[in-house]
mmCIF file with all atom_site columns, C-alpha atoms in Angstrom:
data_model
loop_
_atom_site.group_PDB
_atom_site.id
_atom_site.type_symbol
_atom_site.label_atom_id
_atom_site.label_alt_id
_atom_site.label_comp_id
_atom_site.label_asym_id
_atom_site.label_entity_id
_atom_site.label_seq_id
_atom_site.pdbx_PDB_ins_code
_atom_site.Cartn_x
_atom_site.Cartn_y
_atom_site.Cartn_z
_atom_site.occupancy
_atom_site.B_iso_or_equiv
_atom_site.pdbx_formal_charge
_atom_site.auth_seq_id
_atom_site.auth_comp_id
_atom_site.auth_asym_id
_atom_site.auth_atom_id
_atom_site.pdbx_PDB_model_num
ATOM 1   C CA . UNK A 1 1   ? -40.655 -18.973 -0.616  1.00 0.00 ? 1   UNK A CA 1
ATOM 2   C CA . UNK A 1 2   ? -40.205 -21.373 2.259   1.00 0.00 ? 2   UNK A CA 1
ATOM 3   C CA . UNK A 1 3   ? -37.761 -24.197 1.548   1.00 0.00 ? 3   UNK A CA 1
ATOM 4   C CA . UNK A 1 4   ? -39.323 -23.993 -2.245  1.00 0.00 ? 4   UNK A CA 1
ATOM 5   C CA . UNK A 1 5   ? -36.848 -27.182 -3.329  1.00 0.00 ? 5   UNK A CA 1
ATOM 6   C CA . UNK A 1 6   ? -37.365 -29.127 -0.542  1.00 0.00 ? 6   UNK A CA 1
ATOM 7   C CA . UNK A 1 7   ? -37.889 -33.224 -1.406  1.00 0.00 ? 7   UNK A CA 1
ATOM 8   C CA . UNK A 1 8   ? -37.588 -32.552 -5.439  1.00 0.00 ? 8   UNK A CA 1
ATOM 9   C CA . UNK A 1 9   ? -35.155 -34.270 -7.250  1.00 0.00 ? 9   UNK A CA 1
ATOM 10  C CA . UNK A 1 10  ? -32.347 -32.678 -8.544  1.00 0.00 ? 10  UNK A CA 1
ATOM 11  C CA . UNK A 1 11  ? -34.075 -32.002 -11.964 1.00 0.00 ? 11  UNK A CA 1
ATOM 12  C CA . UNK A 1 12  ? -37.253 -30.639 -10.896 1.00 0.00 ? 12  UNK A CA 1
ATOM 13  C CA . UNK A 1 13  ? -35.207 -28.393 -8.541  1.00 0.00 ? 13  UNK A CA 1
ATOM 14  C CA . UNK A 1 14  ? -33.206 -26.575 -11.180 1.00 0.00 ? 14  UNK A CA 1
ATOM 15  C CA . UNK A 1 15  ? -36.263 -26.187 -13.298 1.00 0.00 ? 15  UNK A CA 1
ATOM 16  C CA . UNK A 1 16  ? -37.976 -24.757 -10.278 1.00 0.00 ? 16  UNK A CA 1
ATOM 17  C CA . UNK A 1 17  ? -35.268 -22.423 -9.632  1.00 0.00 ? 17  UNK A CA 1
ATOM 18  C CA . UNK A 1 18  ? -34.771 -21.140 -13.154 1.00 0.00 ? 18  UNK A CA 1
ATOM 19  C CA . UNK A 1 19  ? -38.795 -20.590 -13.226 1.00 0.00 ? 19  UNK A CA 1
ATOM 20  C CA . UNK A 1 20  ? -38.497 -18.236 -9.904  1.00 0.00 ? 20  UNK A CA 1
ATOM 21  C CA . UNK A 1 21  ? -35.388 -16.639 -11.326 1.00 0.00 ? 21  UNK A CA 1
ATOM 22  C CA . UNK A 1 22  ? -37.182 -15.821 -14.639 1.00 0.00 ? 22  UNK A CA 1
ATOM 23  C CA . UNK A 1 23  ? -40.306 -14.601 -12.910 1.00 0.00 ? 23  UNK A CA 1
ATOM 24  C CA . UNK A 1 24  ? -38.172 -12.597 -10.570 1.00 0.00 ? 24  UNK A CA 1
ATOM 25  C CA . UNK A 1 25  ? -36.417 -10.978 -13.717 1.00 0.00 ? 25  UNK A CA 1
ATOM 26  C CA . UNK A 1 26  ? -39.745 -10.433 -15.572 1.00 0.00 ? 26  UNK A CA 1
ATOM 27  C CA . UNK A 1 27  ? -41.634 -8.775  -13.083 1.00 0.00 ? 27  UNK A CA 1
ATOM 28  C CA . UNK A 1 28  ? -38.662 -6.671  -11.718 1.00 0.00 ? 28  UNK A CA 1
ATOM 29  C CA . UNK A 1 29  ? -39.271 -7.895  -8.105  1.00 0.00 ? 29  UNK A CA 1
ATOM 30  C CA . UNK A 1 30  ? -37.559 -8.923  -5.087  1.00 0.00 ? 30  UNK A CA 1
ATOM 31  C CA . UNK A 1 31  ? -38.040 -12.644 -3.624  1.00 0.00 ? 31  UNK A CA 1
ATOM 32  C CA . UNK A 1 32  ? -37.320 -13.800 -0.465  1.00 0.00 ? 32  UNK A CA 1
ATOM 33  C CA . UNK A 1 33  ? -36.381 -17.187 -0.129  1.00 0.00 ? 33  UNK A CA 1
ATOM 34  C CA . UNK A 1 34  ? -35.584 -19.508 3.455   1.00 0.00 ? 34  UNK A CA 1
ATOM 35  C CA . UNK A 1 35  ? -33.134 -22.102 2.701   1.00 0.00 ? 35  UNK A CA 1
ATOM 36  C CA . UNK A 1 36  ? -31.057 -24.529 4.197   1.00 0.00 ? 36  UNK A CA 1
ATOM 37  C CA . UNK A 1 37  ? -30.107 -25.590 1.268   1.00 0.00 ? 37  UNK A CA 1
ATOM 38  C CA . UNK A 1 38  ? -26.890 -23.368 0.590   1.00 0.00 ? 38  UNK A CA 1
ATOM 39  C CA . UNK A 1 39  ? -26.367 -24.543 -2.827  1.00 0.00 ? 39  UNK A CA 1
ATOM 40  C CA . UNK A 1 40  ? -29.863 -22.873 -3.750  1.00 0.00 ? 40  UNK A CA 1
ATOM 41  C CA . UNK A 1 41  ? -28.632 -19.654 -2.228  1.00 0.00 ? 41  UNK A CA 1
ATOM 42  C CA . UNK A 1 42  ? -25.676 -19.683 -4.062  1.00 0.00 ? 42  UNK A CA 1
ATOM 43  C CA . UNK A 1 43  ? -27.860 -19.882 -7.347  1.00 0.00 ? 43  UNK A CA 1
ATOM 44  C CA . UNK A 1 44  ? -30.664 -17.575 -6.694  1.00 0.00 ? 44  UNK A CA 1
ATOM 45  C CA . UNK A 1 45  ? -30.056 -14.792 -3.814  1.00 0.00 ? 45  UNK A CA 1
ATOM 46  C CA . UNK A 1 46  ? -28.314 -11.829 -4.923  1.00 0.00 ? 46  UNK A CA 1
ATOM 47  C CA . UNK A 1 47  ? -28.212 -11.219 -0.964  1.00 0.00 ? 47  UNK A CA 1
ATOM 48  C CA . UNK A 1 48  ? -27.943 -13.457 1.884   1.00 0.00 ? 48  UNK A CA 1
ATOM 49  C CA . UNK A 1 49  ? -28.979 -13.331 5.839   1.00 0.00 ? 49  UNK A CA 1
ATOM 50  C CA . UNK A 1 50  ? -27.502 -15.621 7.569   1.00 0.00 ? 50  UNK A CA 1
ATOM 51  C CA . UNK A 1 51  ? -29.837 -16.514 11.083  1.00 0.00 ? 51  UNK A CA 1
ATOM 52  C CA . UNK A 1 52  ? -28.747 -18.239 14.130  1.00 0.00 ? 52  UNK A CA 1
ATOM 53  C CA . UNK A 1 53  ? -31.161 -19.252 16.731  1.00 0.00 ? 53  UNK A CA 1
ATOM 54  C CA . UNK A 1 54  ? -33.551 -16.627 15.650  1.00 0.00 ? 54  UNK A CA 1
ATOM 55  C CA . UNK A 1 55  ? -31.167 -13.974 15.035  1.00 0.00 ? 55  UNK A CA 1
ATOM 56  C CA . UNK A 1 56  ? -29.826 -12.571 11.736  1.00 0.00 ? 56  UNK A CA 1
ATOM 57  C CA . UNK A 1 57  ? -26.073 -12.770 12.488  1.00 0.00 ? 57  UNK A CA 1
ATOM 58  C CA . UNK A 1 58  ? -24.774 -11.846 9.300   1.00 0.00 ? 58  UNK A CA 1
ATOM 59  C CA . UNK A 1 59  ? -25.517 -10.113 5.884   1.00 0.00 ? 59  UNK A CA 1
ATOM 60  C CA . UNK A 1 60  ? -23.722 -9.224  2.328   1.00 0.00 ? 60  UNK A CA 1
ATOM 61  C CA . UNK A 1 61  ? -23.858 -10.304 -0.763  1.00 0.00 ? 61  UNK A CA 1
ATOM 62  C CA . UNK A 1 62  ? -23.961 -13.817 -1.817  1.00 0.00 ? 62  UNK A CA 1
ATOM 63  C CA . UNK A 1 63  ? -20.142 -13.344 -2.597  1.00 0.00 ? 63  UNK A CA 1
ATOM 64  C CA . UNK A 1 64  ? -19.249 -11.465 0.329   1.00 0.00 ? 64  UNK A CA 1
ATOM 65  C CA . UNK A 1 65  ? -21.122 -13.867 3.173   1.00 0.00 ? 65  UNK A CA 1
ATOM 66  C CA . UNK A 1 66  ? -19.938 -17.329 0.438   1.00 0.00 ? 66  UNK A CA 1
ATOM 67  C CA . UNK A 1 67  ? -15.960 -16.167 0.412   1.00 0.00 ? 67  UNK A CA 1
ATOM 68  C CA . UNK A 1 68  ? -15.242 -14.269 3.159   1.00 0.00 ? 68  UNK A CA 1
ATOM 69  C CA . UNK A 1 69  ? -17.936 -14.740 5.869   1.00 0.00 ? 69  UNK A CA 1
ATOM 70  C CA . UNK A 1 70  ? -17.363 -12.868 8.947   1.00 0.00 ? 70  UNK A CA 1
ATOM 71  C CA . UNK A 1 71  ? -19.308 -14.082 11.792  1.00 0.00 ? 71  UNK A CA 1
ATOM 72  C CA . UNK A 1 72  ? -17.935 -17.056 13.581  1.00 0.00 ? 72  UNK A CA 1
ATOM 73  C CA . UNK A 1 73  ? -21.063 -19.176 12.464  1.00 0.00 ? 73  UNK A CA 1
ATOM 74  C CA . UNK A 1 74  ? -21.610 -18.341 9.390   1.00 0.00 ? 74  UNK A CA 1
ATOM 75  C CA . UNK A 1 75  ? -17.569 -19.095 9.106   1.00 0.00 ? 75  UNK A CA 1
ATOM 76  C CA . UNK A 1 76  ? -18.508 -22.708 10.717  1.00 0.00 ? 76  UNK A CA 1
ATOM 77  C CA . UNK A 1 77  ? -21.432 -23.200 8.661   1.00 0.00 ? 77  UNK A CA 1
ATOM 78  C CA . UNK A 1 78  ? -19.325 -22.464 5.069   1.00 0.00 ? 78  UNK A CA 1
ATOM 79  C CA . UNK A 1 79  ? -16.498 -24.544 6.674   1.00 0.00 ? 79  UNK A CA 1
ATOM 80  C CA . UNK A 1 80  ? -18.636 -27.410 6.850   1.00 0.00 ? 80  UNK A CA 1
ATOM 81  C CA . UNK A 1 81  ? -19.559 -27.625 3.742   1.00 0.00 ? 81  UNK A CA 1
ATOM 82  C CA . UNK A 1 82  ? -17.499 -30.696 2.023   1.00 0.00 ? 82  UNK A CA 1
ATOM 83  C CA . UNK A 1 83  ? -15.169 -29.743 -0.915  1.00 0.00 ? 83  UNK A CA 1
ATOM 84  C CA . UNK A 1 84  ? -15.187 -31.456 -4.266  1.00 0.00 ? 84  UNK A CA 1
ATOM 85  C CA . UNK A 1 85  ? -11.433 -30.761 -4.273  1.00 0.00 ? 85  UNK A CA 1
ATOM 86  C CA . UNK A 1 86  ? -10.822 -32.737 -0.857  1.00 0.00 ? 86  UNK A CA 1
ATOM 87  C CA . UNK A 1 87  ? -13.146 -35.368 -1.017  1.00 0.00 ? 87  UNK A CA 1
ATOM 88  C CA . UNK A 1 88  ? -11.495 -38.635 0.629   1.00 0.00 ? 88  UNK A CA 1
ATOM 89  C CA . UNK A 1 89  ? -8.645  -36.502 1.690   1.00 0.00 ? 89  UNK A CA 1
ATOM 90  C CA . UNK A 1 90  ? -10.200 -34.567 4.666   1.00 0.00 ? 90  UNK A CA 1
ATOM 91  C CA . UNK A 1 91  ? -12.568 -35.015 7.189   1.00 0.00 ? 91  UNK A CA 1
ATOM 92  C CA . UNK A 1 92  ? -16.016 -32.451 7.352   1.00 0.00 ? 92  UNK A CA 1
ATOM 93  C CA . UNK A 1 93  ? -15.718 -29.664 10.056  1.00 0.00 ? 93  UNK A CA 1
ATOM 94  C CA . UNK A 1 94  ? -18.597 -29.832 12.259  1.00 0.00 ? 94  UNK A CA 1
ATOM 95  C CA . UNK A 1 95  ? -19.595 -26.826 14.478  1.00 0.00 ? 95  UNK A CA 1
ATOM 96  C CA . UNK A 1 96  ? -18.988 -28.026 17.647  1.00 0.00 ? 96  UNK A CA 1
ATOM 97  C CA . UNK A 1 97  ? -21.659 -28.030 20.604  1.00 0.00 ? 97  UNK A CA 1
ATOM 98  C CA . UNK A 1 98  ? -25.493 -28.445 19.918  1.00 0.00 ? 98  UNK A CA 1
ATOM 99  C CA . UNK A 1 99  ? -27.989 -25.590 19.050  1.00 0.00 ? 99  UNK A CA 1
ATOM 100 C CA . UNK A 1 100 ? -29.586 -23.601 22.185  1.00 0.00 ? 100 UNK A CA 1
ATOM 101 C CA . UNK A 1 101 ? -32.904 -24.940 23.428  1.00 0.00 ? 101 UNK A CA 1
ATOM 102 C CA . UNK A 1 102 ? -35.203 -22.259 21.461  1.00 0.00 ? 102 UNK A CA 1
ATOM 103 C CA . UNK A 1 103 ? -37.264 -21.487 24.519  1.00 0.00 ? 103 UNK A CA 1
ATOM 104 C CA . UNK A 1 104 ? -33.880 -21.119 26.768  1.00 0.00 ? 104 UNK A CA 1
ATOM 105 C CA . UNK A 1 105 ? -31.629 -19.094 24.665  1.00 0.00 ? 105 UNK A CA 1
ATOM 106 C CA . UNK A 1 106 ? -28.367 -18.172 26.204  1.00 0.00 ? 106 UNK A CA 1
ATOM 107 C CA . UNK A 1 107 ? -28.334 -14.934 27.561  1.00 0.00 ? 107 UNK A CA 1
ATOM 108 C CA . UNK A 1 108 ? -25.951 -12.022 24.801  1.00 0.00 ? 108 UNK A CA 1
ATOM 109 C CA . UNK A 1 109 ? -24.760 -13.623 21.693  1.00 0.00 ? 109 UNK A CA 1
ATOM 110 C CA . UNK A 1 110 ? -26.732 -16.673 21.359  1.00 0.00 ? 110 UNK A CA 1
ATOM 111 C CA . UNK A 1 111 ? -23.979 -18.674 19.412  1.00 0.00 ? 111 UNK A CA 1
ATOM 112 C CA . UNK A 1 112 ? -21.701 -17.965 22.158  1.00 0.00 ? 112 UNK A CA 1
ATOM 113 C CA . UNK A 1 113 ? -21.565 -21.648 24.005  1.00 0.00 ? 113 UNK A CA 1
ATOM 114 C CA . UNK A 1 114 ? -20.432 -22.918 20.444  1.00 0.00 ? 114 UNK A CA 1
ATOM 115 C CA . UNK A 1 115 ? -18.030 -19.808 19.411  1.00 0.00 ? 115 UNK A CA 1
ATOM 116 C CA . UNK A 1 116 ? -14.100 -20.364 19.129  1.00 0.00 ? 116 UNK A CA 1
ATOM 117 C CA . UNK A 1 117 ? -13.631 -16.794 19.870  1.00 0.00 ? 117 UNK A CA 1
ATOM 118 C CA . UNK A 1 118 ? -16.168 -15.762 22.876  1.00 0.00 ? 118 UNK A CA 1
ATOM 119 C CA . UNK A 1 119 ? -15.272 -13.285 25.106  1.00 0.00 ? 119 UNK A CA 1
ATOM 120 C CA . UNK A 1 120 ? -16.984 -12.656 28.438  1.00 0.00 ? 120 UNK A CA 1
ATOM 121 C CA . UNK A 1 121 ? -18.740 -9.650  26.783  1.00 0.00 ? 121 UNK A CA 1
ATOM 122 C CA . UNK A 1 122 ? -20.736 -12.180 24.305  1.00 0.00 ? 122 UNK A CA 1
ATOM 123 C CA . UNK A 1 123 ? -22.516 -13.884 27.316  1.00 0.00 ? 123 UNK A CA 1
ATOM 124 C CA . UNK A 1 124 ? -23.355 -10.518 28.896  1.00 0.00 ? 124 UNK A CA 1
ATOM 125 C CA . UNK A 1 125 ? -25.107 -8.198  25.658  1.00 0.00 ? 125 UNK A CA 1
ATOM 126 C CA . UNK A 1 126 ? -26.395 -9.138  22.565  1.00 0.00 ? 126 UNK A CA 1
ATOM 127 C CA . UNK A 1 127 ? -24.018 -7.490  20.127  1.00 0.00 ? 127 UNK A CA 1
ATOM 128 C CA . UNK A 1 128 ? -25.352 -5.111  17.423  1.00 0.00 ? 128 UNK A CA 1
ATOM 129 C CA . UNK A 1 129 ? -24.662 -5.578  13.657  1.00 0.00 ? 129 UNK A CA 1
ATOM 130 C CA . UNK A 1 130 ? -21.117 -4.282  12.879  1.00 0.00 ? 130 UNK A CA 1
ATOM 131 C CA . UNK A 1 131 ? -20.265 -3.250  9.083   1.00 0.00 ? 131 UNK A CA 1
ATOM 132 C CA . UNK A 1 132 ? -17.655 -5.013  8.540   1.00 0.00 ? 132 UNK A CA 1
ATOM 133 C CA . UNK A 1 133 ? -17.404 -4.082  4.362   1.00 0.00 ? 133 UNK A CA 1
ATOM 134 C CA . UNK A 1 134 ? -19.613 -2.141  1.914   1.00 0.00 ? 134 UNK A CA 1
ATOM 135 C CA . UNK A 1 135 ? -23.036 -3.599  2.665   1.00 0.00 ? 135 UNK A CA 1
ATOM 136 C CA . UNK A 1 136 ? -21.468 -6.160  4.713   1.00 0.00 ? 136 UNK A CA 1
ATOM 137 C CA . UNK A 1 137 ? -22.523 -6.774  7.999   1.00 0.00 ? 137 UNK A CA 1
ATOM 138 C CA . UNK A 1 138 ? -21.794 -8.988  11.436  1.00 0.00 ? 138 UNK A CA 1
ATOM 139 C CA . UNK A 1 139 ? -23.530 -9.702  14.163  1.00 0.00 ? 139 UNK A CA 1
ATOM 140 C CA . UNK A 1 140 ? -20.087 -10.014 16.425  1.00 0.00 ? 140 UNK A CA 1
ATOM 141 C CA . UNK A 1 141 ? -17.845 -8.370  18.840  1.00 0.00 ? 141 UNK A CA 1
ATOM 142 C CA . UNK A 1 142 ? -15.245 -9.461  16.876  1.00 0.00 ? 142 UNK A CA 1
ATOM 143 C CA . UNK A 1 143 ? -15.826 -6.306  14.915  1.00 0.00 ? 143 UNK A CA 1
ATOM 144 C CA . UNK A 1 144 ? -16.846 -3.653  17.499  1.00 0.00 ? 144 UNK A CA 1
ATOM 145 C CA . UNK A 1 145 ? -13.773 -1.791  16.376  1.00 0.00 ? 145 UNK A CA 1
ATOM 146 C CA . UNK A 1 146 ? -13.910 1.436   18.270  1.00 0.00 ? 146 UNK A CA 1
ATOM 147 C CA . UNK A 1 147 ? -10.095 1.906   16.789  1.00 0.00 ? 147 UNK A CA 1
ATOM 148 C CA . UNK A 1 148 ? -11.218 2.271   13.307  1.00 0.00 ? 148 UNK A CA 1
ATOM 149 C CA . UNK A 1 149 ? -10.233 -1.089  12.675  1.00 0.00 ? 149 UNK A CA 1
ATOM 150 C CA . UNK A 1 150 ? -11.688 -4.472  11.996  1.00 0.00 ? 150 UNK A CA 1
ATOM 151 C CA . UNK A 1 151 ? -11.069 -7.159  14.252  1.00 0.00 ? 151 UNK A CA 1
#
């Protein structure tokens, strides 16, 4: 499903949700589901893939990618989201720079132009997914731990 809550109100959406959900249950099958809405994520995936410019740059669980995401954007993109506990009392945390020009992606890592931790090696190679945790997986050279540690 494609954006399937896009434009309803917030009624209609939950009783569109719990439909899929049921229907998911009752015929034992897997549903995938594009969202930009992370708050339907959150409800319905039991795993999430996180895409950037094209790319899947992370994977996990809804838990795992939700608490403790691990690639720089998805870390942006969770960070942005406002908090119920801070409203009035902080500002929202943008990620800064704009998205690359879809038919001019940057060459390697195409988040690198936006990334607080790039490294000359992110402009040069696309990096490969890392496992960063069981069935958790980044996108990053962050975690290309050749040392048998995570970065």
């Amino acid at each position: 499903a494609d954006e399937p809550t896009t434009a309803l109100d917030v009624t209609i959406q939950a009783q569109i949700l719990e439909i899929m959900k049921r229907l998911k249950s009752e015929f034992d099958s897997a549903m995938i589901m594009i969202s930009h809405d992370l708050g339907v994520v959150a409800e319905v995936a039991d795993r999430v893939a996180v895409m950037y410019a094209g790319d899947i740059v992370e994977t996990g669980t809804v838990e795992q990618v939700f608490v403790n995401p691990r690639h720089p954007y998805t870390v942006g993109l969770i960070g942005s989201l406002p908090d119920i506990e801070q409203r009035g009392k902080s500002r929202l945390k943008p990620i800064h720079g704009l998205m690359p020009d879809s038919m001019e992606l940057p060459s390697g890592c195409s988040f690198h132009p936006r990334c607080p931790h790039v490294m000359g090696l992110c402009s040069a190679a696309k990096p490969q997914m890392y496992q960063v945790g069981t069935g958790h997986q980044s996108r990053c050279y962050l975690h290309d731990n050749k040392d048998g540690t995570d970065g």
